[in-house]
Coordinates of C-alpha atoms in Angstrom, one line a residue:
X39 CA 8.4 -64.0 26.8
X40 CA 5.4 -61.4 26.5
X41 CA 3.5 -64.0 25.6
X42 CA 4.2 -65.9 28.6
X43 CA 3.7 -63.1 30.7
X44 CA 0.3 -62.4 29.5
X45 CA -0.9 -66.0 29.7
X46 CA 0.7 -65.5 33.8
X47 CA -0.5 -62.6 34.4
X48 CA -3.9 -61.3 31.7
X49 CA -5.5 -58.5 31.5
X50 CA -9.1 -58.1 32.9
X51 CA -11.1 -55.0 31.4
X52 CA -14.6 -53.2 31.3
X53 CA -15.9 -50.9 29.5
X54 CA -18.8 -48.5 30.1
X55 CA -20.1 -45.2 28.8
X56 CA -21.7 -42.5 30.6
X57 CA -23.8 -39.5 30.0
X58 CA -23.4 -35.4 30.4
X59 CA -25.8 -33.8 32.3
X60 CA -27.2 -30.0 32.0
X61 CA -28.0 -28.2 35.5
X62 CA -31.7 -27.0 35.9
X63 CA -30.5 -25.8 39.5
X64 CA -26.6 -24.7 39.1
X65 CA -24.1 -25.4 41.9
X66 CA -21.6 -22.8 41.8
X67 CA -18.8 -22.5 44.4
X68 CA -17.4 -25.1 46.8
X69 CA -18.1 -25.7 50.7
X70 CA -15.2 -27.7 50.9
X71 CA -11.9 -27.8 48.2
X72 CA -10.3 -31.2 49.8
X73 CA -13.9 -33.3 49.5
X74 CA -15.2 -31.4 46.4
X75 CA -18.4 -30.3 48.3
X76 CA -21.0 -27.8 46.9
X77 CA -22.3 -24.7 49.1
X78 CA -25.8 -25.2 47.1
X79 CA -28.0 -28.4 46.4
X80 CA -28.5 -28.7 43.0
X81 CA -30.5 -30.6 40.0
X82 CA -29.5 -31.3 36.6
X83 CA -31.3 -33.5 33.5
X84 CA -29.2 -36.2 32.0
X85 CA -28.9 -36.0 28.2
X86 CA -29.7 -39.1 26.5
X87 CA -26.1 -40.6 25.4
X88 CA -26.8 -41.2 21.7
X89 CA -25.4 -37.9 20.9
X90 CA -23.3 -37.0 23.9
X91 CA -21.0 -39.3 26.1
X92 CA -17.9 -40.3 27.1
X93 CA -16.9 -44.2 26.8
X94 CA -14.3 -45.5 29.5
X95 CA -12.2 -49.0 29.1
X96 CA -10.8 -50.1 32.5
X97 CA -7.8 -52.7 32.6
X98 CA -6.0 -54.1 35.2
X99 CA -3.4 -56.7 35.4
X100 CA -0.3 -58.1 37.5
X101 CA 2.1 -57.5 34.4
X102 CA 1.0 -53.7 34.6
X103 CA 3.7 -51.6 36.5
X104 CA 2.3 -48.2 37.1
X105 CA -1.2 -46.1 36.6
X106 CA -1.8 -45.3 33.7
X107 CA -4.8 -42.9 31.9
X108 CA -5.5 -42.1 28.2
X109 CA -7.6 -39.3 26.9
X110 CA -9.2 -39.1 23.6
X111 CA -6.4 -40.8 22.4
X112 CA -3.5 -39.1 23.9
X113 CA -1.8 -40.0 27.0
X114 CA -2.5 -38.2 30.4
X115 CA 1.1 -38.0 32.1
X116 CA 1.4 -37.7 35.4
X117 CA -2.8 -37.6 35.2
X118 CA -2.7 -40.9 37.2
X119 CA -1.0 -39.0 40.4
X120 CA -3.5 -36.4 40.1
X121 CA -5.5 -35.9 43.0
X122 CA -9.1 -36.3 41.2
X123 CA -8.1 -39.3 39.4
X124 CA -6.3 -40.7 42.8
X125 CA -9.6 -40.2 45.0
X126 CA -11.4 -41.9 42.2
X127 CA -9.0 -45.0 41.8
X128 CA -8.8 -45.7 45.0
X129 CA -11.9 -44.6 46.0
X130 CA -13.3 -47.8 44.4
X131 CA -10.6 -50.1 45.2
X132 CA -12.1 -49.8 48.8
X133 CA -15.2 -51.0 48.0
X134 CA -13.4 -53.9 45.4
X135 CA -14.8 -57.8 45.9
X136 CA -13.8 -60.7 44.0
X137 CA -14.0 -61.1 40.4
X138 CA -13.7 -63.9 38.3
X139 CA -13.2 -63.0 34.4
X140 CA -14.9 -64.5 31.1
X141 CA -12.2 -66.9 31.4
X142 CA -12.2 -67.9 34.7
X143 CA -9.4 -66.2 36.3
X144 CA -10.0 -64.7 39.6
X145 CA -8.7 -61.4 41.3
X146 CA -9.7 -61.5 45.2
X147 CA -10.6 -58.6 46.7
X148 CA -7.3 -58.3 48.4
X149 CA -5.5 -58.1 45.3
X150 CA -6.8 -54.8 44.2
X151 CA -5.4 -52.9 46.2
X152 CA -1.9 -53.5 44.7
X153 CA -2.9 -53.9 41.5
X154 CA -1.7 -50.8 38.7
X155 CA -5.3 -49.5 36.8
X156 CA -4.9 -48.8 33.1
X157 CA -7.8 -45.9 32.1
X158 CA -8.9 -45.0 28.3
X159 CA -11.5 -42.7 27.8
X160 CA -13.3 -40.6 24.7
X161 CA -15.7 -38.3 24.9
X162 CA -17.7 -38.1 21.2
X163 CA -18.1 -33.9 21.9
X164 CA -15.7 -31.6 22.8
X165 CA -13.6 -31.5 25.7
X166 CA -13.2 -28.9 28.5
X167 CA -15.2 -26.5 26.1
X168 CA -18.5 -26.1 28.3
X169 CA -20.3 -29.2 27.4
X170 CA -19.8 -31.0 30.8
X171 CA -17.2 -33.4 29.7
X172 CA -15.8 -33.6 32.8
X173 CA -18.8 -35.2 34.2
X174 CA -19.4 -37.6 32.0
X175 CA -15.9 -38.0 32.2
X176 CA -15.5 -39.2 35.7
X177 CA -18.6 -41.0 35.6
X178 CA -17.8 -43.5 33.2
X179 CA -14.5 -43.6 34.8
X180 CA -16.2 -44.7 38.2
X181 CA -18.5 -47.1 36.3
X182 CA -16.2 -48.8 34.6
X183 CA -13.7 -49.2 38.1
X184 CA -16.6 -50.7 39.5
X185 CA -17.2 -52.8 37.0
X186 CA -14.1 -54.1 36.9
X187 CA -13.6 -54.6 40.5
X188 CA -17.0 -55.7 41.4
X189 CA -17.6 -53.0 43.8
X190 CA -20.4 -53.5 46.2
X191 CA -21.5 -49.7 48.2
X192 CA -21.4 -50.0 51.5
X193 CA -24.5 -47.3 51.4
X194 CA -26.9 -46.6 48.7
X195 CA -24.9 -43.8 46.3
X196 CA -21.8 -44.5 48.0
X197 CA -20.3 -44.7 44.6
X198 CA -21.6 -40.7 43.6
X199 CA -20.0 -39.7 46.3
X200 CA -16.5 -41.0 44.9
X201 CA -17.6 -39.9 41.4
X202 CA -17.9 -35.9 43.0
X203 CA -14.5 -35.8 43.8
X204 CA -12.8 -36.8 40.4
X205 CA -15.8 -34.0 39.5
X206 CA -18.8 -32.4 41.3
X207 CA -21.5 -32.6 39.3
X208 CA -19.9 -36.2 38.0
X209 CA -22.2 -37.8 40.5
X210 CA -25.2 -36.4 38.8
X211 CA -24.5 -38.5 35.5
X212 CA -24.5 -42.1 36.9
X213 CA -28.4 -41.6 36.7
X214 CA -30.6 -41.1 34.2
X215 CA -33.5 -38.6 34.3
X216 CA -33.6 -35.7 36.7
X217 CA -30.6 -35.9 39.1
X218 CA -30.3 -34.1 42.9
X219 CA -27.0 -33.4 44.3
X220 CA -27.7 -33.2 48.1
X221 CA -24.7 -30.6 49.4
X222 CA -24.4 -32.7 52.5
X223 CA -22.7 -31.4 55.8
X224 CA -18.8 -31.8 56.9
X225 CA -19.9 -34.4 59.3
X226 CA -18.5 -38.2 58.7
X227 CA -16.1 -36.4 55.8
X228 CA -19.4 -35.3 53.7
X229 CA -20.4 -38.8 53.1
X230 CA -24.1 -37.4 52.5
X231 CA -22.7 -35.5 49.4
X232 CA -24.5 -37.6 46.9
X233 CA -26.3 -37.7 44.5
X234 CA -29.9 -38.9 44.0
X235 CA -32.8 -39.6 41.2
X236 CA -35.5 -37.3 41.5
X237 CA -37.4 -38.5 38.6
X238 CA -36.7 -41.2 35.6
X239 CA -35.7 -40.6 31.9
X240 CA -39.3 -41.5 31.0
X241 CA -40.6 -38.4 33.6
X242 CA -40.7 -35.5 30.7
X243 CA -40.6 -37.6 27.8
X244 CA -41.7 -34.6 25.2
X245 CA -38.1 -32.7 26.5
X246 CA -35.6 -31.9 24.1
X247 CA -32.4 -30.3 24.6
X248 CA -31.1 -28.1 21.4
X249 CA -27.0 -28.0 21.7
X250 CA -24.9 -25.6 19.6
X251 CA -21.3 -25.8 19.0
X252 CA -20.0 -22.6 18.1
X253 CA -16.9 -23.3 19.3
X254 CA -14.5 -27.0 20.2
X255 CA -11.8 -25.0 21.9
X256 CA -10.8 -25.2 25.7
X257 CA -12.7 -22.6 27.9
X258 CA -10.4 -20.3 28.9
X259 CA -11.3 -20.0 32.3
X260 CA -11.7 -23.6 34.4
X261 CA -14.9 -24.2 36.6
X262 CA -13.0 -24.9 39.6
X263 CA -10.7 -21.5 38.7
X264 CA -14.8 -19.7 37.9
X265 CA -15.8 -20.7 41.2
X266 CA -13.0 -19.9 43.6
X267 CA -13.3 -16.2 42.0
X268 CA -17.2 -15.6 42.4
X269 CA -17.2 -16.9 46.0
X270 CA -14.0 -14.8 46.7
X271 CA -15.6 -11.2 44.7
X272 CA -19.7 -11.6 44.8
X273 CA -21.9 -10.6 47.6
X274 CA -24.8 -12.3 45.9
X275 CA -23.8 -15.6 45.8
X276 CA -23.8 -16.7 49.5
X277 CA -27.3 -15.2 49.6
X278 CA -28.6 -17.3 46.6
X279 CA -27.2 -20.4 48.2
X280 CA -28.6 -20.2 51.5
X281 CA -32.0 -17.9 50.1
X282 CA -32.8 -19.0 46.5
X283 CA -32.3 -22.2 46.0
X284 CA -33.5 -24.4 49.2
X285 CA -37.0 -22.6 48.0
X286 CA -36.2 -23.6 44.5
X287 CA -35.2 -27.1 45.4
X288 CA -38.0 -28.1 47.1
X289 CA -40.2 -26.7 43.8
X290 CA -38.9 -28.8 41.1
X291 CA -39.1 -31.6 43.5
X292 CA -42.8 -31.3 43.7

């Protein structure tokens, strides 16, 4: 019977890996919580992914029955109603065309929208401990949706834009090189939040970036959690968002 079931329905699946990135120009607070928006522009390099990144497998099929997401081999629950992984999932399915699989079944465009998404993801450093993983994370995780759906942008870094609300600065790490996150403005729900390549991987080619581990555990306090508190308590940090960096932006541009 399974076996029937998976010759009816079968799965179709991608798999893509993506890299962390460091910030040269920090975001650090949000403009707006619901979109995942940045009250500074920022700029990050994006490590190469021999050493650090996280690899994603994407799976869909008619015979799944609900959302499903696996992390470093453990399973998420109730991660697949999350809001992060929702805007991500579905995020995609908007932009979904057909897709016709190595054996020459085909999912119309239609379809996706109904179908349940199976996620497995690693990350080869560790997770939540400072390293970015969360990036990398919902990069790959984008990737592979629209790899597996076929997804054609509807505007050029479209798909950044739904990578930043799984995580901000996950839309810095579908790029190689030297990455801009343009903070955008409320108007047409922050649609010109994205993320852009300032300069290749092949830009600095001498640059080497010297990572030590002195600890795998989970930070204790979140980003998100980090965030909320500075732009609640500090007096500085409107004043470097709207003073410092614009000046600094336009510098490592140049």
């Amino acid at each position: 019977m399974a076996e029937d079931n998976a010759l009816l329905h079968p799965i179709v699946m991608e798999t893509v890996s993506a890299p962390t990135n460091i910030a040269c120009i920090k975001y650090w607070g949000k403009a707006s919580v619901e979109y995942n928006t940045p009250i500074n522009s920022s700029v990050s390099v994006t490590l190469d992914q021999a050493d650090l990144r996280a690899v994603t497998t994407a799976a869909a099929s008619k015979q799944f029955i609900e959302d499903r997401l696996w992390l470093n081999g453990e399973e998420e629950k109730g991660a697949s109603n999350s809001k992060r992984f929702r805007a991500c999932v579905d995020g995609v399915k908007a932009l979904a065309q057909d897709k016709q699989d190595e054996r020459g079944n085909i999912i119309k465009r239609e379809e996706w929208k109904d179908l349940k998404i199976h996620i497995s993801s690693y990350n080869t450093f560790p997770t939540a401990a400072g390293l970015a993983s969360s990036a990398a994370g919902y990069a790959a995780l984008v990737a592979a949706l629209a790899e597996l759906m076929n997804a054609k942008e509807e505007y050029e870094g479209q798909l950044t834009t739904i990578a930043r609300q799984g995580s901000g600065s996950a839309c810095r790490s579908l790029d190689g090189g030297f990455v801009a996150w343009r903070m955008g403005s409320a108007e047409n729900n922050w649609k010109n939040s994205l993320a852009q390549q300032v300069a290749d991987e092949k830009h600095w080619p001498e640059l080497r970036a010297l990572i030590l581990v002195v600890s795998d555990a989970k930070k204790d306090t979140s980003s998100t959690a980090g965030m909320s508190t500075s732009v609640a308590t500090s007096k500085l940090l409107k004043f470097r968002a709207t003073e410092i960096v614009p000046e600094r932006m336009v510098a490592i541009e140049k």
